[in-house]
Amino acid sequence: MNKIEIRKGIQLRKIGNRYMIVDACAGNVNMSKVYSLNQTAAWIWQCVADGCTTLDELTERLCQEYKVDAEVARRDLEKQLADWQAFGLIGWLGKVLL
């Protein structure tokens, strides 16, 4: 099973009641690319950061946390992960990150 990998230097930040992904390289934050997340997306990001790195693991945790159907959870996760990959925020272990 492919494992999700967060690109090096990317960090989740909570500012007030908002969540943002920022590129923090060498202690500096690049504010030219900031990605805003809702609470659920931030929760998913944190799961990946904490080591929950396969689609199956994420689906199971999302179903437990939010009491959603597995098909719905998987479909929503696939879309979210595809968006993050398109933005170059994540990749898959063993594959080149964008």
PDB file of N, CA and C in Angstrom:
ATOM      1  N   MET A   1       0.854  -1.186   0.000  1.00  0.00           N
ATOM      2  CA  MET A   1       0.000   0.000   0.000  1.00  0.00           C
ATOM      3  C   MET A   1       0.891   1.237   0.000  1.00  0.00           C
ATOM      4  N   ASN A   2       0.557   2.210  -0.841  1.00  0.00           N
ATOM      5  CA  ASN A   2       1.302   3.464  -0.905  1.00  0.00           C
ATOM      6  C   ASN A   2       1.067   4.296   0.350  1.00  0.00           C
ATOM      7  N   LYS A   3       2.127   4.929   0.791  1.00  0.00           N
ATOM      8  CA  LYS A   3       2.039   5.774   1.991  1.00  0.00           C
ATOM      9  C   LYS A   3       2.146   7.237   1.611  1.00  0.00           C
ATOM     10  N   ILE A   4       1.350   8.042   2.277  1.00  0.00           N
ATOM     11  CA  ILE A   4       1.313   9.474   2.034  1.00  0.00           C
ATOM     12  C   ILE A   4       2.493  10.112   2.758  1.00  0.00           C
ATOM     13  N   GLU A   5       3.111  11.077   2.092  1.00  0.00           N
ATOM     14  CA  GLU A   5       4.251  11.768   2.660  1.00  0.00           C
ATOM     15  C   GLU A   5       4.022  13.276   2.522  1.00  0.00           C
ATOM     16  N   ILE A   6       4.144  13.993   3.624  1.00  0.00           N
ATOM     17  CA  ILE A   6       4.047  15.448   3.590  1.00  0.00           C
ATOM     18  C   ILE A   6       5.386  15.998   3.118  1.00  0.00           C
ATOM     19  N   ARG A   7       5.338  16.935   2.191  1.00  0.00           N
ATOM     20  CA  ARG A   7       6.570  17.539   1.677  1.00  0.00           C
ATOM     21  C   ARG A   7       7.329  18.216   2.815  1.00  0.00           C
ATOM     22  N   LYS A   8       8.629  18.086   2.810  1.00  0.00           N
ATOM     23  CA  LYS A   8       9.467  18.689   3.851  1.00  0.00           C
ATOM     24  C   LYS A   8       9.269  20.203   3.878  1.00  0.00           C
ATOM     25  N   GLY A   9       9.232  20.754   5.096  1.00  0.00           N
ATOM     26  CA  GLY A   9       9.109  22.191   5.261  1.00  0.00           C
ATOM     27  C   GLY A   9       7.684  22.698   5.326  1.00  0.00           C
ATOM     28  N   ILE A  10       6.709  21.825   5.099  1.00  0.00           N
ATOM     29  CA  ILE A  10       5.303  22.227   5.145  1.00  0.00           C
ATOM     30  C   ILE A  10       4.790  22.029   6.571  1.00  0.00           C
ATOM     31  N   GLN A  11       4.106  23.038   7.086  1.00  0.00           N
ATOM     32  CA  GLN A  11       3.595  22.940   8.456  1.00  0.00           C
ATOM     33  C   GLN A  11       2.150  23.410   8.537  1.00  0.00           C
ATOM     34  N   LEU A  12       1.413  22.780   9.425  1.00  0.00           N
ATOM     35  CA  LEU A  12       0.049  23.203   9.733  1.00  0.00           C
ATOM     36  C   LEU A  12       0.133  24.195  10.881  1.00  0.00           C
ATOM     37  N   ARG A  13      -0.521  25.333  10.705  1.00  0.00           N
ATOM     38  CA  ARG A  13      -0.553  26.353  11.749  1.00  0.00           C
ATOM     39  C   ARG A  13      -1.998  26.690  12.067  1.00  0.00           C
ATOM     40  N   LYS A  14      -2.271  26.933  13.345  1.00  0.00           N
ATOM     41  CA  LYS A  14      -3.594  27.394  13.763  1.00  0.00           C
ATOM     42  C   LYS A  14      -3.456  28.853  14.152  1.00  0.00           C
ATOM     43  N   ILE A  15      -4.225  29.680  13.499  1.00  0.00           N
ATOM     44  CA  ILE A  15      -4.214  31.115  13.774  1.00  0.00           C
ATOM     45  C   ILE A  15      -5.637  31.500  14.150  1.00  0.00           C
ATOM     46  N   GLY A  16      -5.840  31.747  15.432  1.00  0.00           N
ATOM     47  CA  GLY A  16      -7.197  31.978  15.924  1.00  0.00           C
ATOM     48  C   GLY A  16      -7.987  30.702  15.772  1.00  0.00           C
ATOM     49  N   ASN A  17      -9.097  30.771  15.051  1.00  0.00           N
ATOM     50  CA  ASN A  17      -9.900  29.572  14.803  1.00  0.00           C
ATOM     51  C   ASN A  17      -9.719  29.053  13.378  1.00  0.00           C
ATOM     52  N   ARG A  18      -8.683  29.509  12.705  1.00  0.00           N
ATOM     53  CA  ARG A  18      -8.408  29.087  11.330  1.00  0.00           C
ATOM     54  C   ARG A  18      -7.161  28.216  11.277  1.00  0.00           C
ATOM     55  N   TYR A  19      -7.150  27.324  10.307  1.00  0.00           N
ATOM     56  CA  TYR A  19      -6.004  26.445  10.093  1.00  0.00           C
ATOM     57  C   TYR A  19      -5.405  26.767   8.735  1.00  0.00           C
ATOM     58  N   MET A  20      -4.074  26.807   8.699  1.00  0.00           N
ATOM     59  CA  MET A  20      -3.381  27.112   7.453  1.00  0.00           C
ATOM     60  C   MET A  20      -2.167  26.221   7.302  1.00  0.00           C
ATOM     61  N   ILE A  21      -1.895  25.849   6.068  1.00  0.00           N
ATOM     62  CA  ILE A  21      -0.671  25.137   5.735  1.00  0.00           C
ATOM     63  C   ILE A  21       0.266  26.177   5.141  1.00  0.00           C
ATOM     64  N   VAL A  22       1.480  26.225   5.688  1.00  0.00           N
ATOM     65  CA  VAL A  22       2.473  27.184   5.210  1.00  0.00           C
ATOM     66  C   VAL A  22       3.777  26.461   4.904  1.00  0.00           C
ATOM     67  N   ASP A  23       4.565  27.076   4.048  1.00  0.00           N
ATOM     68  CA  ASP A  23       5.880  26.562   3.709  1.00  0.00           C
ATOM     69  C   ASP A  23       6.882  27.257   4.623  1.00  0.00           C
ATOM     70  N   ALA A  24       7.431  26.517   5.567  1.00  0.00           N
ATOM     71  CA  ALA A  24       8.385  27.081   6.531  1.00  0.00           C
ATOM     72  C   ALA A  24       9.752  26.484   6.265  1.00  0.00           C
ATOM     73  N   CYS A  25      10.571  27.196   5.558  1.00  0.00           N
ATOM     74  CA  CYS A  25      11.900  26.716   5.189  1.00  0.00           C
ATOM     75  C   CYS A  25      12.957  27.511   5.952  1.00  0.00           C
ATOM     76  N   ALA A  26      13.847  26.825   6.620  1.00  0.00           N
ATOM     77  CA  ALA A  26      14.943  27.442   7.383  1.00  0.00           C
ATOM     78  C   ALA A  26      14.427  28.475   8.376  1.00  0.00           C
ATOM     79  N   GLY A  27      13.284  28.182   9.002  1.00  0.00           N
ATOM     80  CA  GLY A  27      12.747  29.067  10.020  1.00  0.00           C
ATOM     81  C   GLY A  27      11.945  30.235   9.491  1.00  0.00           C
ATOM     82  N   ASN A  28      11.934  30.432   8.184  1.00  0.00           N
ATOM     83  CA  ASN A  28      11.159  31.506   7.571  1.00  0.00           C
ATOM     84  C   ASN A  28       9.894  30.941   6.957  1.00  0.00           C
ATOM     85  N   VAL A  29       8.815  31.704   7.055  1.00  0.00           N
ATOM     86  CA  VAL A  29       7.549  31.261   6.483  1.00  0.00           C
ATOM     87  C   VAL A  29       7.331  31.976   5.165  1.00  0.00           C
ATOM     88  N   ASN A  30       7.099  31.205   4.112  1.00  0.00           N
ATOM     89  CA  ASN A  30       6.796  31.753   2.796  1.00  0.00           C
ATOM     90  C   ASN A  30       5.300  32.038   2.746  1.00  0.00           C
ATOM     91  N   MET A  31       4.919  33.296   2.808  1.00  0.00           N
ATOM     92  CA  MET A  31       3.504  33.668   2.829  1.00  0.00           C
ATOM     93  C   MET A  31       2.919  33.816   1.427  1.00  0.00           C
ATOM     94  N   SER A  32       3.720  33.560   0.372  1.00  0.00           N
ATOM     95  CA  SER A  32       3.180  33.671  -0.978  1.00  0.00           C
ATOM     96  C   SER A  32       2.255  32.503  -1.310  1.00  0.00           C
ATOM     97  N   LYS A  33       2.422  31.397  -0.586  1.00  0.00           N
ATOM     98  CA  LYS A  33       1.552  30.243  -0.780  1.00  0.00           C
ATOM     99  C   LYS A  33       1.068  29.772   0.579  1.00  0.00           C
ATOM    100  N   VAL A  34      -0.151  30.143   0.911  1.00  0.00           N
ATOM    101  CA  VAL A  34      -0.777  29.746   2.159  1.00  0.00           C
ATOM    102  C   VAL A  34      -2.069  29.040   1.792  1.00  0.00           C
ATOM    103  N   TYR A  35      -2.315  27.907   2.399  1.00  0.00           N
ATOM    104  CA  TYR A  35      -3.502  27.106   2.102  1.00  0.00           C
ATOM    105  C   TYR A  35      -4.376  27.047   3.346  1.00  0.00           C
ATOM    106  N   SER A  36      -5.591  27.519   3.217  1.00  0.00           N
ATOM    107  CA  SER A  36      -6.533  27.535   4.327  1.00  0.00           C
ATOM    108  C   SER A  36      -7.277  26.200   4.379  1.00  0.00           C
ATOM    109  N   LEU A  37      -7.438  25.660   5.597  1.00  0.00           N
ATOM    110  CA  LEU A  37      -8.127  24.387   5.784  1.00  0.00           C
ATOM    111  C   LEU A  37      -9.285  24.562   6.747  1.00  0.00           C
ATOM    112  N   ASN A  38     -10.350  23.805   6.493  1.00  0.00           N
ATOM    113  CA  ASN A  38     -11.406  23.771   7.502  1.00  0.00           C
ATOM    114  C   ASN A  38     -10.975  22.799   8.605  1.00  0.00           C
ATOM    115  N   GLN A  39     -11.773  22.695   9.627  1.00  0.00           N
ATOM    116  CA  GLN A  39     -11.403  21.882  10.787  1.00  0.00           C
ATOM    117  C   GLN A  39     -11.199  20.410  10.417  1.00  0.00           C
ATOM    118  N   THR A  40     -12.051  19.869   9.555  1.00  0.00           N
ATOM    119  CA  THR A  40     -11.921  18.465   9.170  1.00  0.00           C
ATOM    120  C   THR A  40     -10.653  18.226   8.354  1.00  0.00           C
ATOM    121  N   ALA A  41     -10.369  19.104   7.408  1.00  0.00           N
ATOM    122  CA  ALA A  41      -9.149  18.966   6.606  1.00  0.00           C
ATOM    123  C   ALA A  41      -7.912  19.087   7.485  1.00  0.00           C
ATOM    124  N   ALA A  42      -7.943  19.993   8.464  1.00  0.00           N
ATOM    125  CA  ALA A  42      -6.821  20.134   9.391  1.00  0.00           C
ATOM    126  C   ALA A  42      -6.653  18.861  10.218  1.00  0.00           C
ATOM    127  N   TRP A  43      -7.766  18.262  10.615  1.00  0.00           N
ATOM    128  CA  TRP A  43      -7.716  17.005  11.370  1.00  0.00           C
ATOM    129  C   TRP A  43      -7.072  15.904  10.518  1.00  0.00           C
ATOM    130  N   ILE A  44      -7.454  15.827   9.237  1.00  0.00           N
ATOM    131  CA  ILE A  44      -6.874  14.838   8.320  1.00  0.00           C
ATOM    132  C   ILE A  44      -5.371  15.080   8.178  1.00  0.00           C
ATOM    133  N   TRP A  45      -4.995  16.347   7.980  1.00  0.00           N
ATOM    134  CA  TRP A  45      -3.575  16.692   7.843  1.00  0.00           C
ATOM    135  C   TRP A  45      -2.796  16.237   9.076  1.00  0.00           C
ATOM    136  N   GLN A  46      -3.352  16.496  10.241  1.00  0.00           N
ATOM    137  CA  GLN A  46      -2.673  16.129  11.482  1.00  0.00           C
ATOM    138  C   GLN A  46      -2.558  14.612  11.612  1.00  0.00           C
ATOM    139  N   CYS A  47      -3.566  13.881  11.166  1.00  0.00           N
ATOM    140  CA  CYS A  47      -3.483  12.410  11.173  1.00  0.00           C
ATOM    141  C   CYS A  47      -2.308  11.938  10.329  1.00  0.00           C
ATOM    142  N   VAL A  48      -2.144  12.528   9.149  1.00  0.00           N
ATOM    143  CA  VAL A  48      -1.022  12.159   8.285  1.00  0.00           C
ATOM    144  C   VAL A  48       0.293  12.521   8.969  1.00  0.00           C
ATOM    145  N   ALA A  49       0.369  13.711   9.537  1.00  0.00           N
ATOM    146  CA  ALA A  49       1.586  14.150  10.223  1.00  0.00           C
ATOM    147  C   ALA A  49       1.923  13.244  11.407  1.00  0.00           C
ATOM    148  N   ASP A  50       0.899  12.680  12.033  1.00  0.00           N
ATOM    149  CA  ASP A  50       1.096  11.806  13.192  1.00  0.00           C
ATOM    150  C   ASP A  50       1.374  10.353  12.812  1.00  0.00           C
ATOM    151  N   GLY A  51       1.442  10.056  11.502  1.00  0.00           N
ATOM    152  CA  GLY A  51       1.821   8.718  11.083  1.00  0.00           C
ATOM    153  C   GLY A  51       0.722   7.865  10.476  1.00  0.00           C
ATOM    154  N   CYS A  52      -0.461   8.400  10.348  1.00  0.00           N
ATOM    155  CA  CYS A  52      -1.562   7.681   9.688  1.00  0.00           C
ATOM    156  C   CYS A  52      -1.410   7.964   8.194  1.00  0.00           C
ATOM    157  N   THR A  53      -0.715   7.081   7.484  1.00  0.00           N
ATOM    158  CA  THR A  53      -0.233   7.462   6.154  1.00  0.00           C
ATOM    159  C   THR A  53      -0.755   6.649   4.980  1.00  0.00           C
ATOM    160  N   THR A  54      -1.767   5.839   5.185  1.00  0.00           N
ATOM    161  CA  THR A  54      -2.354   5.152   4.031  1.00  0.00           C
ATOM    162  C   THR A  54      -3.815   5.567   3.911  1.00  0.00           C
ATOM    163  N   LEU A  55      -4.332   5.435   2.722  1.00  0.00           N
ATOM    164  CA  LEU A  55      -5.730   5.786   2.485  1.00  0.00           C
ATOM    165  C   LEU A  55      -6.659   4.919   3.338  1.00  0.00           C
ATOM    166  N   ASP A  56      -6.332   3.660   3.480  1.00  0.00           N
ATOM    167  CA  ASP A  56      -7.156   2.775   4.311  1.00  0.00           C
ATOM    168  C   ASP A  56      -7.160   3.215   5.778  1.00  0.00           C
ATOM    169  N   GLU A  57      -5.984   3.556   6.306  1.00  0.00           N
ATOM    170  CA  GLU A  57      -5.902   4.027   7.695  1.00  0.00           C
ATOM    171  C   GLU A  57      -6.701   5.311   7.886  1.00  0.00           C
ATOM    172  N   LEU A  58      -6.529   6.249   6.956  1.00  0.00           N
ATOM    173  CA  LEU A  58      -7.255   7.514   7.057  1.00  0.00           C
ATOM    174  C   LEU A  58      -8.757   7.308   6.970  1.00  0.00           C
ATOM    175  N   THR A  59      -9.187   6.431   6.076  1.00  0.00           N
ATOM    176  CA  THR A  59     -10.613   6.151   5.933  1.00  0.00           C
ATOM    177  C   THR A  59     -11.185   5.610   7.236  1.00  0.00           C
ATOM    178  N   GLU A  60     -10.490   4.658   7.822  1.00  0.00           N
ATOM    179  CA  GLU A  60     -10.948   4.069   9.079  1.00  0.00           C
ATOM    180  C   GLU A  60     -11.035   5.124  10.191  1.00  0.00           C
ATOM    181  N   ARG A  61     -10.001   5.942  10.306  1.00  0.00           N
ATOM    182  CA  ARG A  61     -10.001   6.975  11.359  1.00  0.00           C
ATOM    183  C   ARG A  61     -11.079   8.022  11.126  1.00  0.00           C
ATOM    184  N   LEU A  62     -11.288   8.405   9.871  1.00  0.00           N
ATOM    185  CA  LEU A  62     -12.326   9.394   9.562  1.00  0.00           C
ATOM    186  C   LEU A  62     -13.708   8.852   9.897  1.00  0.00           C
ATOM    187  N   CYS A  63     -13.936   7.591   9.587  1.00  0.00           N
ATOM    188  CA  CYS A  63     -15.222   6.960   9.918  1.00  0.00           C
ATOM    189  C   CYS A  63     -15.448   6.925  11.425  1.00  0.00           C
ATOM    190  N   GLN A  64     -14.405   6.610  12.172  1.00  0.00           N
ATOM    191  CA  GLN A  64     -14.519   6.563  13.633  1.00  0.00           C
ATOM    192  C   GLN A  64     -14.755   7.948  14.229  1.00  0.00           C
ATOM    193  N   GLU A  65     -14.005   8.920  13.747  1.00  0.00           N
ATOM    194  CA  GLU A  65     -14.064  10.274  14.322  1.00  0.00           C
ATOM    195  C   GLU A  65     -15.359  11.007  13.981  1.00  0.00           C
ATOM    196  N   TYR A  66     -15.804  10.875  12.722  1.00  0.00           N
ATOM    197  CA  TYR A  66     -16.934  11.663  12.249  1.00  0.00           C
ATOM    198  C   TYR A  66     -18.188  10.847  11.965  1.00  0.00           C
ATOM    199  N   LYS A  67     -18.136   9.544  12.232  1.00  0.00           N
ATOM    200  CA  LYS A  67     -19.314   8.670  12.055  1.00  0.00           C
ATOM    201  C   LYS A  67     -19.910   8.788  10.649  1.00  0.00           C
ATOM    202  N   VAL A  68     -19.038   8.666   9.633  1.00  0.00           N
ATOM    203  CA  VAL A  68     -19.490   8.709   8.251  1.00  0.00           C
ATOM    204  C   VAL A  68     -19.334   7.341   7.606  1.00  0.00           C
ATOM    205  N   ASP A  69     -20.054   7.129   6.538  1.00  0.00           N
ATOM    206  CA  ASP A  69     -19.984   5.906   5.754  1.00  0.00           C
ATOM    207  C   ASP A  69     -18.594   5.766   5.127  1.00  0.00           C
ATOM    208  N   ALA A  70     -18.079   4.551   5.080  1.00  0.00           N
ATOM    209  CA  ALA A  70     -16.732   4.308   4.562  1.00  0.00           C
ATOM    210  C   ALA A  70     -16.584   4.742   3.099  1.00  0.00           C
ATOM    211  N   GLU A  71     -17.591   4.512   2.281  1.00  0.00           N
ATOM    212  CA  GLU A  71     -17.519   4.923   0.874  1.00  0.00           C
ATOM    213  C   GLU A  71     -17.424   6.436   0.744  1.00  0.00           C
ATOM    214  N   VAL A  72     -18.230   7.133   1.517  1.00  0.00           N
ATOM    215  CA  VAL A  72     -18.221   8.597   1.492  1.00  0.00           C
ATOM    216  C   VAL A  72     -16.878   9.113   2.001  1.00  0.00           C
ATOM    217  N   ALA A  73     -16.397   8.541   3.093  1.00  0.00           N
ATOM    218  CA  ALA A  73     -15.119   8.962   3.667  1.00  0.00           C
ATOM    219  C   ALA A  73     -13.986   8.752   2.672  1.00  0.00           C
ATOM    220  N   ARG A  74     -13.939   7.599   2.052  1.00  0.00           N
ATOM    221  CA  ARG A  74     -12.865   7.300   1.099  1.00  0.00           C
ATOM    222  C   ARG A  74     -12.917   8.229  -0.105  1.00  0.00           C
ATOM    223  N   ARG A  75     -14.102   8.453  -0.639  1.00  0.00           N
ATOM    224  CA  ARG A  75     -14.255   9.348  -1.797  1.00  0.00           C
ATOM    225  C   ARG A  75     -13.787  10.762  -1.439  1.00  0.00           C
ATOM    226  N   ASP A  76     -14.200  11.265  -0.280  1.00  0.00           N
ATOM    227  CA  ASP A  76     -13.804  12.604   0.140  1.00  0.00           C
ATOM    228  C   ASP A  76     -12.300  12.689   0.395  1.00  0.00           C
ATOM    229  N   LEU A  77     -11.736  11.645   1.008  1.00  0.00           N
ATOM    230  CA  LEU A  77     -10.292  11.625   1.236  1.00  0.00           C
ATOM    231  C   LEU A  77      -9.511  11.600  -0.072  1.00  0.00           C
ATOM    232  N   GLU A  78      -9.964  10.790  -1.022  1.00  0.00           N
ATOM    233  CA  GLU A  78      -9.284  10.723  -2.318  1.00  0.00           C
ATOM    234  C   GLU A  78      -9.252  12.097  -2.979  1.00  0.00           C
ATOM    235  N   LYS A  79     -10.366  12.818  -2.910  1.00  0.00           N
ATOM    236  CA  LYS A  79     -10.412  14.162  -3.496  1.00  0.00           C
ATOM    237  C   LYS A  79      -9.486  15.111  -2.764  1.00  0.00           C
ATOM    238  N   GLN A  80      -9.520  15.091  -1.434  1.00  0.00           N
ATOM    239  CA  GLN A  80      -8.665  15.996  -0.655  1.00  0.00           C
ATOM    240  C   GLN A  80      -7.192  15.704  -0.900  1.00  0.00           C
ATOM    241  N   LEU A  81      -6.820  14.436  -0.888  1.00  0.00           N
ATOM    242  CA  LEU A  81      -5.424  14.069  -1.116  1.00  0.00           C
ATOM    243  C   LEU A  81      -4.972  14.436  -2.521  1.00  0.00           C
ATOM    244  N   ALA A  82      -5.845  14.262  -3.515  1.00  0.00           N
ATOM    245  CA  ALA A  82      -5.513  14.642  -4.889  1.00  0.00           C
ATOM    246  C   ALA A  82      -5.277  16.153  -4.984  1.00  0.00           C
ATOM    247  N   ASP A  83      -6.108  16.933  -4.294  1.00  0.00           N
ATOM    248  CA  ASP A  83      -5.919  18.391  -4.282  1.00  0.00           C
ATOM    249  C   ASP A  83      -4.581  18.750  -3.648  1.00  0.00           C
ATOM    250  N   TRP A  84      -4.281  18.151  -2.498  1.00  0.00           N
ATOM    251  CA  TRP A  84      -3.011  18.442  -1.837  1.00  0.00           C
ATOM    252  C   TRP A  84      -1.830  18.034  -2.695  1.00  0.00           C
ATOM    253  N   GLN A  85      -1.960  16.910  -3.395  1.00  0.00           N
ATOM    254  CA  GLN A  85      -0.872  16.476  -4.264  1.00  0.00           C
ATOM    255  C   GLN A  85      -0.719  17.442  -5.433  1.00  0.00           C
ATOM    256  N   ALA A  86      -1.819  17.895  -6.009  1.00  0.00           N
ATOM    257  CA  ALA A  86      -1.766  18.847  -7.125  1.00  0.00           C
ATOM    258  C   ALA A  86      -1.093  20.153  -6.702  1.00  0.00           C
ATOM    259  N   PHE A  87      -1.271  20.556  -5.450  1.00  0.00           N
ATOM    260  CA  PHE A  87      -0.633  21.765  -4.930  1.00  0.00           C
ATOM    261  C   PHE A  87       0.819  21.527  -4.526  1.00  0.00           C
ATOM    262  N   GLY A  88       1.262  20.268  -4.561  1.00  0.00           N
ATOM    263  CA  GLY A  88       2.634  19.941  -4.201  1.00  0.00           C
ATOM    264  C   GLY A  88       2.867  19.855  -2.704  1.00  0.00           C
ATOM    265  N   LEU A  89       1.801  19.668  -1.937  1.00  0.00           N
ATOM    266  CA  LEU A  89       1.919  19.601  -0.479  1.00  0.00           C
ATOM    267  C   LEU A  89       2.240  18.205   0.023  1.00  0.00           C
ATOM    268  N   ILE A  90       1.793  17.193  -0.699  1.00  0.00           N
ATOM    269  CA  ILE A  90       2.047  15.796  -0.325  1.00  0.00           C
ATOM    270  C   ILE A  90       2.487  15.024  -1.553  1.00  0.00           C
ATOM    271  N   GLY A  91       2.985  13.853  -1.301  1.00  0.00           N
ATOM    272  CA  GLY A  91       3.320  12.909  -2.344  1.00  0.00           C
ATOM    273  C   GLY A  91       3.169  11.520  -1.772  1.00  0.00           C
ATOM    274  N   TRP A  92       3.671  10.558  -2.492  1.00  0.00           N
ATOM    275  CA  TRP A  92       3.584   9.161  -2.057  1.00  0.00           C
ATOM    276  C   TRP A  92       4.995   8.637  -1.908  1.00  0.00           C
ATOM    277  N   LEU A  93       5.283   7.969  -0.783  1.00  0.00           N
ATOM    278  CA  LEU A  93       6.619   7.427  -0.552  1.00  0.00           C
ATOM    279  C   LEU A  93       7.058   6.590  -1.744  1.00  0.00           C
ATOM    280  N   GLY A  94       8.285   6.794  -2.143  1.00  0.00           N
ATOM    281  CA  GLY A  94       8.821   6.060  -3.270  1.00  0.00           C
ATOM    282  C   GLY A  94       8.573   6.740  -4.599  1.00  0.00           C
ATOM    283  N   LYS A  95       7.777   7.796  -4.618  1.00  0.00           N
ATOM    284  CA  LYS A  95       7.529   8.548  -5.838  1.00  0.00           C
ATOM    285  C   LYS A  95       8.052   9.963  -5.655  1.00  0.00           C
ATOM    286  N   VAL A  96       8.392  10.617  -6.737  1.00  0.00           N
ATOM    287  CA  VAL A  96       8.905  11.975  -6.668  1.00  0.00           C
ATOM    288  C   VAL A  96       7.785  12.923  -6.273  1.00  0.00           C
ATOM    289  N   LEU A  97       8.066  13.780  -5.296  1.00  0.00           N
ATOM    290  CA  LEU A  97       7.091  14.788  -4.897  1.00  0.00           C
ATOM    291  C   LEU A  97       7.112  15.943  -5.884  1.00  0.00           C
ATOM    292  N   LEU A  98       5.965  16.501  -6.168  1.00  0.00           N
ATOM    293  CA  LEU A  98       5.874  17.638  -7.086  1.00  0.00           C
ATOM    294  C   LEU A  98       6.531  18.867  -6.508  1.00  0.00           C
TER     295      LEU A  98
END
